[in-house]
Short mmCIF file of C-alpha atoms and ligand atoms in Angstrom, two decimals:
data_model
loop_
_atom_site.label_atom_id
_atom_site.label_comp_id
_atom_site.label_asym_id
_atom_site.label_seq_id
_atom_site.Cartn_x
_atom_site.Cartn_y
_atom_site.Cartn_z
CA MET A 19 34.33 -11.26 -8.31
CA LEU A 20 32.17 -9.69 -10.99
CA THR A 21 32.97 -6.21 -12.14
CA VAL A 22 30.41 -3.46 -12.30
CA GLU A 23 30.34 -3.66 -16.10
CA SER A 24 29.70 -7.38 -16.07
CA THR A 25 26.73 -7.06 -13.69
CA ALA A 26 25.16 -4.09 -15.46
CA ASN A 27 23.22 -6.25 -17.86
CA THR A 28 22.26 -9.06 -15.50
CA GLY A 29 19.73 -9.52 -12.72
CA ARG A 30 22.44 -8.29 -10.34
CA GLN A 31 21.98 -4.75 -11.61
CA TYR A 32 18.96 -4.32 -9.30
CA LEU A 33 20.71 -5.37 -6.08
CA PRO A 34 20.81 -2.55 -3.53
CA GLU A 35 24.24 -0.97 -3.47
CA ASN A 36 24.25 0.53 0.02
CA PRO A 37 21.46 -1.22 1.91
CA GLU A 38 22.55 0.18 5.30
CA THR A 39 21.80 3.76 4.34
CA LEU A 40 19.25 3.39 1.57
CA SER A 41 15.67 4.58 1.91
CA PRO A 42 13.76 1.38 1.03
CA ASN A 43 11.38 3.19 -1.32
CA GLN A 44 14.38 4.14 -3.47
CA SER A 45 15.55 0.56 -3.86
CA LEU A 46 14.36 -1.79 -6.59
CA MET A 47 14.90 -4.84 -4.40
CA PRO A 48 14.38 -5.65 -0.73
CA LEU A 49 17.33 -4.37 1.29
CA THR A 50 18.58 -7.88 2.14
CA ALA A 51 18.75 -9.04 -1.50
CA THR A 52 22.02 -10.78 -2.42
CA VAL A 53 23.16 -13.59 -4.70
CA ASN A 54 24.61 -16.87 -3.39
CA ASP A 55 27.24 -19.32 -4.73
CA GLN A 56 24.64 -21.08 -6.82
CA ASP A 57 23.89 -17.77 -8.51
CA HIS A 58 20.43 -17.71 -6.92
CA LEU A 59 18.68 -14.65 -5.57
CA VAL A 60 18.63 -14.59 -1.77
CA VAL A 61 16.19 -12.47 0.25
CA GLY A 62 16.05 -12.32 4.02
CA GLY A 63 18.81 -14.91 4.06
CA CYS A 64 16.62 -17.40 2.13
CA ASP A 65 17.36 -18.81 -1.32
CA VAL A 66 14.37 -17.82 -3.46
CA VAL A 67 14.61 -20.95 -5.61
CA GLU A 68 14.48 -23.14 -2.50
CA LEU A 69 11.54 -21.15 -1.15
CA VAL A 70 9.59 -21.91 -4.32
CA GLU A 71 10.54 -25.59 -4.11
CA LYS A 72 9.26 -25.71 -0.56
CA TYR A 73 6.23 -23.42 -0.61
CA GLY A 74 5.13 -23.62 -4.25
CA SER A 75 4.63 -21.14 -7.05
CA PRO A 76 3.66 -18.35 -7.42
CA LEU A 77 4.86 -17.12 -4.07
CA TYR A 78 4.88 -13.71 -2.40
CA ILE A 79 8.11 -13.33 -0.41
CA LEU A 80 8.08 -10.57 2.20
CA ASP A 81 11.35 -9.36 3.70
CA GLU A 82 10.86 -8.47 7.36
CA HIS A 83 14.03 -6.38 7.58
CA THR A 84 12.96 -4.06 4.76
CA LEU A 85 9.50 -3.63 6.27
CA ARG A 86 10.91 -2.86 9.72
CA THR A 87 13.49 -0.46 8.29
CA THR A 88 10.77 1.45 6.48
CA CYS A 89 8.65 1.72 9.62
CA ARG A 90 11.65 2.97 11.59
CA GLN A 91 12.60 5.52 8.97
CA TYR A 92 9.10 7.00 9.09
CA ARG A 93 9.00 7.05 12.87
CA GLU A 94 12.49 8.45 13.36
CA SER A 95 12.28 11.04 10.58
CA LEU A 96 9.03 12.46 11.93
CA GLN A 97 10.55 12.67 15.40
CA LYS A 98 13.66 14.30 14.00
CA TYR A 99 11.98 17.01 11.94
CA TYR A 100 8.71 17.75 13.71
CA SER A 101 8.78 19.57 17.03
CA GLY A 102 5.28 18.48 17.99
CA GLU A 103 3.91 15.02 18.55
CA SER A 104 3.80 12.76 15.50
CA LEU A 105 2.58 9.36 14.40
CA ALA A 106 2.91 7.36 11.19
CA ILE A 107 -0.03 5.07 10.55
CA TYR A 108 0.07 2.26 8.01
CA ALA A 109 -2.55 2.50 5.25
CA SER A 110 -3.35 -1.17 5.55
CA LYS A 111 -5.31 -1.21 2.29
CA ALA A 112 -1.87 -1.64 0.68
CA TRP A 113 -1.72 -5.13 2.22
CA SER A 114 -3.84 -6.07 5.16
CA CYS A 115 -2.93 -9.30 6.88
CA MET A 116 -2.33 -10.17 10.51
CA ALA A 117 1.42 -10.75 10.33
CA ILE A 118 2.09 -7.41 8.63
CA CYS A 119 -0.14 -5.66 11.18
CA ALA A 120 1.79 -7.27 14.02
CA ILE A 121 5.18 -6.22 12.61
CA VAL A 122 4.09 -2.66 11.89
CA ASP A 123 2.52 -2.41 15.36
CA SER A 124 5.70 -3.62 17.02
CA GLU A 125 7.54 -0.76 15.28
CA GLY A 126 5.22 1.74 16.97
CA LEU A 127 3.02 2.73 14.03
CA GLY A 128 -0.76 3.03 13.98
CA PHE A 129 -3.26 1.88 11.33
CA ASP A 130 -5.50 3.34 8.68
CA VAL A 131 -8.34 0.94 7.86
CA VAL A 132 -11.12 1.36 5.31
CA SER A 133 -13.65 -1.37 5.96
CA GLY A 134 -15.10 -3.59 8.65
CA GLY A 135 -12.84 -6.33 7.29
CA GLU A 136 -9.71 -4.24 7.78
CA ILE A 137 -10.81 -3.25 11.30
CA TYR A 138 -11.37 -6.94 12.05
CA THR A 139 -7.96 -7.95 10.67
CA THR A 140 -6.09 -5.39 12.79
CA LEU A 141 -8.05 -6.30 15.92
CA GLN A 142 -7.39 -10.00 15.31
CA ALA A 143 -3.69 -9.17 15.09
CA GLY A 144 -3.94 -7.73 18.61
CA ILE A 145 -3.73 -4.05 17.69
CA SER A 146 -5.10 -1.59 20.22
CA PRO A 147 -8.19 0.26 18.88
CA THR A 148 -6.64 3.51 20.09
CA LYS A 149 -4.17 3.18 17.22
CA ILE A 150 -6.75 2.50 14.52
CA TYR A 151 -8.30 5.18 12.26
CA PHE A 152 -11.31 4.18 10.19
CA HIS A 153 -11.68 5.73 6.71
CA GLY A 154 -14.21 5.27 3.93
CA ASN A 155 -16.57 7.31 1.76
CA ASN A 156 -19.57 5.02 2.24
CA LYS A 157 -19.33 3.30 5.57
CA SER A 158 -22.34 1.16 6.38
CA ARG A 159 -24.34 1.43 9.59
CA GLU A 160 -23.00 -2.00 10.55
CA GLU A 161 -19.43 -0.84 10.01
CA LEU A 162 -20.01 2.30 12.06
CA ASN A 163 -21.51 0.26 14.89
CA PHE A 164 -18.58 -2.15 14.71
CA ALA A 165 -16.14 0.78 14.79
CA LEU A 166 -17.90 2.30 17.81
CA ASP A 167 -18.07 -1.04 19.61
CA SER A 168 -14.35 -1.48 19.00
CA GLY A 169 -13.40 2.05 20.01
CA VAL A 170 -11.49 3.05 16.89
CA THR A 171 -11.34 6.67 15.71
CA ILE A 172 -13.65 7.40 12.80
CA ILE A 173 -12.58 9.61 9.92
CA VAL A 174 -15.88 11.09 8.77
CA ASP A 175 -16.13 11.59 5.04
CA ASN A 176 -19.53 13.15 4.27
CA PHE A 177 -22.81 14.59 5.57
CA LEU A 178 -24.76 11.34 5.53
CA GLU A 179 -22.11 9.68 7.65
CA LEU A 180 -22.07 12.63 10.04
CA GLU A 181 -25.84 12.40 10.51
CA MET A 182 -25.77 8.65 10.89
CA LEU A 183 -23.01 8.86 13.49
CA ALA A 184 -24.81 11.61 15.40
CA GLU A 185 -27.90 9.41 15.51
CA ILE A 186 -26.07 6.24 16.55
CA THR A 187 -23.95 7.93 19.22
CA GLY A 188 -27.06 9.77 20.46
CA ASP A 189 -28.92 6.45 20.83
CA ARG A 190 -25.97 4.96 22.64
CA GLN A 191 -25.33 8.13 24.63
CA ALA A 192 -21.65 7.47 24.08
CA THR A 193 -19.14 9.94 22.66
CA ALA A 194 -17.17 9.07 19.52
CA ASN A 195 -13.87 10.60 18.51
CA ILE A 196 -13.98 11.74 14.92
CA ILE A 197 -11.68 13.35 12.38
CA LEU A 198 -13.08 15.19 9.35
CA ARG A 199 -11.79 14.36 5.90
CA LEU A 200 -11.66 17.34 3.58
CA THR A 201 -10.88 17.54 -0.14
CA PRO A 202 -7.95 19.92 -0.40
CA GLY A 203 -8.20 20.77 -4.11
CA ILE A 204 -4.55 20.02 -4.77
CA GLU A 205 -3.46 18.56 -8.10
CA CYS A 206 -0.58 16.13 -8.36
CA HIS A 207 0.91 14.18 -11.23
CA THR A 208 -0.02 10.58 -10.83
CA HIS A 209 -2.39 8.12 -12.47
CA GLU A 210 -5.93 9.49 -12.70
CA TYR A 211 -7.41 6.57 -10.72
CA ILE A 212 -5.15 7.13 -7.73
CA ARG A 213 -5.54 10.89 -7.42
CA THR A 214 -7.86 11.84 -4.61
CA GLY A 215 -7.15 15.36 -3.48
CA HIS A 216 -8.44 17.40 -6.44
CA LEU A 217 -11.92 18.86 -6.01
CA ASP A 218 -13.61 16.41 -8.39
CA SER A 219 -13.15 13.48 -6.03
CA LYS A 220 -15.62 11.20 -4.28
CA PHE A 221 -13.67 11.50 -1.02
CA GLY A 222 -14.15 14.01 1.76
CA PHE A 223 -16.15 17.15 2.50
CA ASP A 224 -16.00 19.81 -0.18
CA PRO A 225 -14.01 22.80 1.13
CA ASN A 226 -16.74 25.12 -0.17
CA GLN A 227 -18.98 23.64 2.53
CA ILE A 228 -16.42 23.86 5.29
CA GLU A 229 -18.40 26.36 7.39
CA GLU A 230 -21.51 24.21 7.19
CA THR A 231 -19.47 21.14 8.14
CA PHE A 232 -17.86 22.78 11.17
CA THR A 233 -21.21 24.19 12.33
CA LEU A 234 -22.94 20.82 12.07
CA VAL A 235 -20.17 19.00 13.93
CA GLY A 236 -20.26 21.55 16.73
CA ARG A 237 -24.00 20.89 17.19
CA HIS A 238 -23.72 17.22 18.03
CA ASP A 239 -23.07 16.49 21.70
CA TYR A 240 -21.73 13.01 21.20
CA LEU A 241 -19.34 13.79 18.37
CA ASN A 242 -15.93 14.81 19.62
CA CYS A 243 -14.04 16.20 16.64
CA ILE A 244 -10.31 15.86 17.27
CA GLY A 245 -8.75 16.63 13.92
CA LEU A 246 -8.73 17.10 10.16
CA HIS A 247 -7.54 14.82 7.39
CA ALA A 248 -6.66 15.13 3.72
CA HIS A 249 -4.98 12.78 1.26
CA ILE A 250 -3.94 13.93 -2.19
CA GLY A 251 -3.02 10.77 -4.08
CA SER A 252 -0.60 7.93 -4.42
CA GLN A 253 2.77 7.17 -6.06
CA ILE A 254 3.75 10.85 -5.88
CA PHE A 255 7.34 11.96 -6.51
CA GLU A 256 6.93 15.71 -6.17
CA GLN A 257 7.25 17.43 -2.80
CA GLN A 258 5.28 20.59 -3.56
CA PRO A 259 1.77 19.08 -3.22
CA HIS A 260 2.39 18.06 0.41
CA LYS A 261 3.95 21.43 1.14
CA ASP A 262 0.76 23.05 -0.15
CA LEU A 263 -1.34 20.58 1.80
CA GLY A 264 0.32 21.55 5.08
CA ASP A 265 -0.59 25.15 4.36
CA VAL A 266 -4.20 24.37 3.43
CA LEU A 267 -4.76 22.18 6.50
CA ALA A 268 -3.17 24.65 8.93
CA GLY A 269 -5.49 27.33 7.51
CA TRP A 270 -8.50 25.08 8.12
CA LEU A 271 -7.27 24.31 11.63
CA LYS A 272 -7.42 28.02 12.36
CA LYS A 273 -10.88 28.25 10.84
CA ALA A 274 -12.10 25.30 12.92
CA GLY A 275 -11.01 27.24 16.01
CA GLU A 276 -13.27 30.09 14.94
CA TYR A 277 -16.17 27.61 15.05
CA GLY A 278 -15.27 26.52 18.54
CA LEU A 279 -13.55 23.31 17.47
CA ASN A 280 -10.22 22.94 19.21
CA LEU A 281 -8.50 20.26 17.20
CA GLU A 282 -5.38 18.33 18.16
CA ILE A 283 -4.63 16.36 15.01
CA LEU A 284 -3.76 17.08 11.39
CA ASN A 285 -3.46 14.00 9.18
CA LEU A 286 -1.72 14.69 5.87
CA GLY A 287 -2.39 11.27 4.31
CA GLY A 288 0.11 9.13 2.47
CA GLY A 289 1.24 9.10 -1.12
CA LEU A 290 5.03 8.85 -1.21
CA GLY A 291 6.05 6.94 -4.33
CA ILE A 292 8.46 4.04 -4.72
CA ARG A 293 10.96 3.00 -7.38
CA TYR A 294 9.45 0.37 -9.65
CA THR A 295 11.87 1.05 -12.52
CA GLU A 296 15.25 2.76 -12.87
CA SER A 297 13.62 5.96 -14.09
CA ASP A 298 11.42 6.34 -10.98
CA ASP A 299 13.01 8.88 -8.67
CA PRO A 300 11.01 9.31 -5.46
CA PRO A 301 12.32 11.37 -2.54
CA SER A 302 13.62 9.35 0.40
CA ILE A 303 11.34 8.68 3.36
CA GLU A 304 13.46 11.04 5.41
CA ALA A 305 13.26 13.83 2.82
CA TRP A 306 9.50 13.33 2.50
CA CYS A 307 8.93 13.47 6.26
CA ARG A 308 11.17 16.48 6.52
CA ASN A 309 9.21 18.32 3.86
CA VAL A 310 5.87 17.48 5.47
CA ALA A 311 7.06 18.39 8.96
CA GLU A 312 8.83 21.61 8.05
CA SER A 313 6.07 22.90 5.81
CA LEU A 314 3.43 22.18 8.42
CA GLU A 315 5.45 23.96 11.10
CA ALA A 316 5.92 26.96 8.82
CA ALA A 317 2.22 27.02 8.01
CA CYS A 318 1.21 26.83 11.68
CA LEU A 319 3.48 29.76 12.39
CA LYS A 320 1.95 31.67 9.48
CA TYR A 321 -1.62 31.11 10.72
CA GLY A 322 -0.71 31.56 14.36
CA VAL A 323 -1.97 28.14 15.45
CA GLY A 324 -0.22 25.80 17.88
CA LEU A 325 1.46 22.68 16.50
CA PRO A 326 -1.06 19.86 16.16
CA LYS A 327 -0.19 16.19 16.40
CA LEU A 328 1.02 15.32 12.91
CA ILE A 329 -0.20 12.04 11.42
CA VAL A 330 0.90 10.63 8.07
CA GLU A 331 -0.49 7.45 6.57
CA PRO A 332 1.85 5.74 4.09
CA GLY A 333 0.83 2.49 2.44
CA ARG A 334 2.78 1.80 -0.75
CA SER A 335 6.11 3.15 0.50
CA LEU A 336 5.82 1.05 3.66
CA VAL A 337 5.33 -2.42 2.12
CA GLY A 338 5.96 -1.99 -1.60
CA THR A 339 9.68 -2.69 -1.77
CA ALA A 340 9.68 -5.34 0.96
CA CYS A 341 7.97 -7.98 -1.19
CA ILE A 342 8.76 -9.82 -4.42
CA THR A 343 6.64 -12.34 -6.31
CA ALA A 344 8.26 -15.53 -7.59
CA TYR A 345 6.68 -17.28 -10.57
CA THR A 346 7.64 -20.36 -12.55
CA VAL A 347 8.21 -19.88 -16.27
CA GLY A 348 6.13 -22.06 -18.61
CA SER A 349 5.26 -21.79 -22.28
CA ARG A 350 6.83 -19.57 -24.91
CA LYS A 351 5.27 -18.23 -28.07
CA VAL A 352 7.25 -16.45 -30.73
CA VAL A 353 5.29 -14.15 -33.03
CA PRO A 354 7.93 -13.55 -35.72
CA GLU A 355 9.14 -9.97 -35.93
CA ILE A 356 6.52 -8.85 -33.42
CA ARG A 357 6.96 -10.29 -29.95
CA THR A 358 7.99 -13.26 -27.86
CA TYR A 359 5.59 -14.19 -25.09
CA VAL A 360 6.88 -16.03 -22.06
CA SER A 361 4.10 -17.16 -19.74
CA VAL A 362 4.26 -17.55 -15.99
CA ASP A 363 1.97 -19.40 -13.60
CA GLY A 364 0.24 -16.30 -12.19
CA GLY A 365 -0.56 -12.83 -13.47
CA MET A 366 -3.50 -10.48 -13.17
CA SER A 367 -5.13 -12.43 -10.32
CA ASP A 368 -2.10 -11.95 -8.04
CA ASN A 369 -1.00 -8.59 -9.51
CA PRO A 370 -3.81 -6.61 -11.15
CA ARG A 371 -1.79 -3.39 -11.28
CA PRO A 372 -0.39 -3.70 -14.84
CA ILE A 373 -3.83 -4.32 -16.38
CA THR A 374 -5.49 -1.70 -14.17
CA TYR A 375 -2.99 1.15 -14.25
CA GLN A 376 -0.48 0.09 -16.93
CA SER A 377 2.02 -0.16 -14.09
CA LEU A 378 5.60 -1.05 -14.92
CA TYR A 379 7.69 -3.62 -13.05
CA ARG A 380 11.20 -5.03 -13.23
CA SER A 381 12.00 -8.72 -13.03
CA VAL A 382 14.95 -11.11 -12.72
CA VAL A 383 15.52 -14.81 -13.29
CA ALA A 384 16.24 -15.87 -9.71
CA ASN A 385 18.12 -19.08 -10.57
CA ARG A 386 20.50 -17.34 -13.03
CA MET A 387 21.25 -13.97 -11.53
CA SER A 388 24.54 -13.46 -13.38
CA ASP A 389 23.38 -14.50 -16.84
CA GLU A 390 23.31 -11.76 -19.40
CA CYS A 391 19.92 -10.23 -20.15
CA ASN A 392 20.08 -11.02 -23.83
CA GLU A 393 16.44 -11.16 -24.80
CA THR A 394 13.42 -8.88 -24.79
CA VAL A 395 10.24 -10.79 -23.98
CA THR A 396 6.74 -10.01 -22.86
CA VAL A 397 6.00 -11.77 -19.59
CA ALA A 398 2.39 -12.92 -19.82
CA GLY A 399 0.12 -14.25 -17.11
CA LYS A 400 -1.91 -17.44 -17.39
CA HIS A 401 -5.39 -15.91 -17.35
CA CYS A 402 -7.88 -15.98 -20.17
CA GLU A 403 -7.47 -12.35 -21.03
CA SER A 404 -5.16 -10.89 -23.68
CA GLY A 405 -4.36 -7.93 -21.46
CA ASP A 406 -2.99 -10.24 -18.78
CA VAL A 407 0.58 -9.08 -19.24
CA VAL A 408 2.86 -8.82 -16.21
CA ILE A 409 5.69 -6.98 -17.95
CA LYS A 410 5.86 -5.80 -21.53
CA ASP A 411 9.32 -5.86 -23.11
CA ALA A 412 11.25 -7.23 -20.15
CA ARG A 413 15.02 -7.63 -20.62
CA LEU A 414 15.91 -11.09 -19.31
CA PRO A 415 18.37 -13.93 -19.85
CA THR A 416 16.34 -16.06 -22.30
CA PRO A 417 13.72 -17.49 -19.91
CA GLN A 418 13.42 -21.29 -19.98
CA PRO A 419 10.53 -23.42 -18.73
CA GLY A 420 11.12 -24.07 -15.04
CA ASP A 421 13.09 -20.86 -14.46
CA ILE A 422 12.02 -18.85 -11.42
CA LEU A 423 11.03 -15.41 -12.60
CA VAL A 424 10.84 -12.84 -9.82
CA VAL A 425 8.89 -9.62 -10.17
CA LEU A 426 10.15 -6.86 -7.87
CA ASP A 427 8.32 -4.38 -5.64
CA THR A 428 5.03 -6.27 -5.34
CA GLY A 429 4.26 -5.57 -1.68
CA ALA A 430 1.72 -2.82 -2.19
CA TYR A 431 -1.71 -3.29 -3.74
CA ASN A 432 -0.91 -6.74 -5.10
CA TYR A 433 -2.20 -9.24 -2.55
CA SER A 434 -4.76 -6.71 -1.37
CA MET A 435 -6.21 -6.38 -4.87
CA ALA A 436 -5.77 -10.03 -5.83
CA SER A 437 -8.76 -11.99 -7.11
CA ASN A 438 -9.76 -15.52 -7.99
CA TYR A 439 -10.29 -14.73 -11.67
CA ASN A 440 -10.41 -18.00 -13.61
CA ARG A 441 -10.77 -19.70 -10.24
CA ILE A 442 -7.09 -19.45 -9.64
CA GLY A 443 -6.27 -19.63 -5.94
CA ARG A 444 -4.39 -16.76 -4.37
CA PRO A 445 -0.72 -17.64 -3.78
CA ALA A 446 0.86 -18.15 -0.38
CA ALA A 447 2.95 -15.44 1.24
CA VAL A 448 6.06 -16.21 3.27
CA LEU A 449 7.87 -13.91 5.64
CA VAL A 450 11.65 -14.19 5.43
CA ASN A 451 14.15 -13.04 8.00
CA GLU A 452 17.73 -14.06 8.81
CA GLY A 453 17.50 -17.32 6.90
CA GLU A 454 14.12 -18.38 8.27
CA ALA A 455 10.86 -18.47 6.33
CA GLN A 456 7.35 -18.66 7.75
CA VAL A 457 4.04 -18.81 5.97
CA ILE A 458 1.96 -15.73 6.79
CA ILE A 459 -0.85 -16.39 4.33
CA ARG A 460 -1.67 -19.92 3.18
CA ARG A 461 -2.11 -20.74 -0.50
CA GLU A 462 -5.76 -21.09 -1.47
CA THR A 463 -6.78 -24.63 -2.35
CA TYR A 464 -9.51 -25.86 -4.70
CA ASP A 465 -11.63 -26.41 -1.60
CA ASP A 466 -11.13 -22.77 -0.63
CA LEU A 467 -12.36 -21.76 -4.07
CA VAL A 468 -15.72 -23.53 -3.69
CA ARG A 469 -16.08 -22.87 0.04
CA GLN A 470 -18.72 -20.14 -0.38
CA ASP A 471 -20.55 -21.86 -3.26
CA CYS A 472 -23.96 -23.31 -2.53
CA LEU A 473 -25.42 -25.98 -4.77
CA PRO A 474 -29.20 -26.18 -4.24
CA GLU A 475 -30.40 -29.76 -3.83
CA ARG A 476 -32.50 -29.67 -7.00
CA LEU A 477 -29.41 -28.87 -9.08
CA ARG A 478 -27.29 -31.62 -7.63
CA GLN A 479 -26.19 -34.17 -10.23
CA ILE A 480 -23.96 -36.37 -8.16
N1 LLP B 510 -4.59 7.50 3.03
C1 LLP B 510 -5.69 7.48 2.25
C2 LLP B 510 -6.89 8.17 2.70
C3 LLP B 510 -5.66 6.78 1.04
O1 LLP B 510 -6.73 6.77 0.29
C4 LLP B 510 -4.49 6.10 0.65
C5 LLP B 510 -4.45 5.34 -0.58
C6 LLP B 510 -3.38 6.14 1.51
C7 LLP B 510 -3.46 6.87 2.69
C8 LLP B 510 -2.09 5.46 1.20
O2 LLP B 510 -1.50 5.98 0.05
P1 LLP B 510 -0.05 5.43 -0.40
O3 LLP B 510 0.93 5.83 0.67
O4 LLP B 510 -0.17 3.96 -0.54
O5 LLP B 510 0.20 6.08 -1.69
N2 LLP B 510 -4.56 0.65 -5.77
C9 LLP B 510 -3.75 1.77 -6.21
C10 LLP B 510 -3.45 2.72 -5.07
C11 LLP B 510 -4.70 3.26 -4.43
C12 LLP B 510 -4.40 4.16 -3.27
C13 LLP B 510 -5.62 4.36 -2.47
N3 LLP B 510 -5.46 5.19 -1.34
C14 LLP B 510 -2.45 1.24 -6.81
O6 LLP B 510 -2.27 0.03 -6.88
O7 LLP B 510 -1.63 2.01 -7.27
#
């Protein structure tokens, strides 16, 4: 039995201490993470080293229990703290694939989608269109037609879209349910690229044009406006911005009533942060839902409006912690007195977040979980780009070629933002649960990489 002191400087330090009660977004590892007799990391009852042997490397490993727990915590917390009707919808941009959609659906959540491709993925997974909400600041006519054919709710972002929808629904003589996205003008402290609620944002109607927006909507016979939406940003740890948002939206709900729009829904977006490193300190899912619910109720009371149906749309906090990425360690380069590079067999093509947002991650050596972290190394990817660094200054037990290096908390915005840079195929993803593993996304092959290429006859050499 290892003592607390002896695990403090090993990969074991990141294991969840009280997985039964923990809010997944506050854990550094999936809730089922343990270590077995061989000193290997185990997730969902599966030995991570064996998973890599069987399914190859790099490998995304998604823990079903953590994902389901997160969904339940959202659903139950909203029910507990909000007296009106409520619904959590998964912002599937965080990771859209059929298996995740099916799991999230079976837990009773709905879906936020942002493209024809995301609509298609959810429909292919068997999701009812009544649970799908279609976002986007520049939806194409084709996408709008697809959305209307499918019967999903459209979250209208701007005047052009409003006009286009009025025209299309008029031609079809069929009513569409819409929700209006407004820019709330609320600042929050997160990376500049993932802030969306401040006024200088490409998303949503400007609140200075709210009267014009409400008037226009009221004029179109085939547009049935059922609610308002606002989203203020992502990876947020503070609670005040969502408290303010509840107030702003309830005020607009009242105003909409003055324009003859009787709205049933307020959607307060997503944004709850997760713990990527020890210093990240997000509120729990329950505390976040409580804050959103209570502040909205208070605001509705203040403005004298009835309680709308409350929708929230988490992405990162729903899938982020449930997944880890396993890589195989390869070459090492020591730059004396400057840095030691340890390269892995993936990098910016399977996780573009470090190079895009300077995001920080923690990692462990999955085949030596109890070895002391005695070295500081920079974990580099294998792409032809100097900035392709997975983790700068990672503390690890001297990584050796063939070690399985696992990066934690890679469920959100990793696969969904993955690319084929350098013609590297996207890794496979396996779903693990109670000792069983199933492939949910196949690894891309060389054939997959040239599948869309066309070689005109006159250029053919062979
Ligand atoms: N709703 C709307 C309208 C959104 O734009 C987003 C995220 C969400 C919900 C979900 O937010 P979340 O709960 O995941 O914070 N690629 C960036 C994150 C971009 C977020 C985009 N919108 C990253 O890797 O950090």
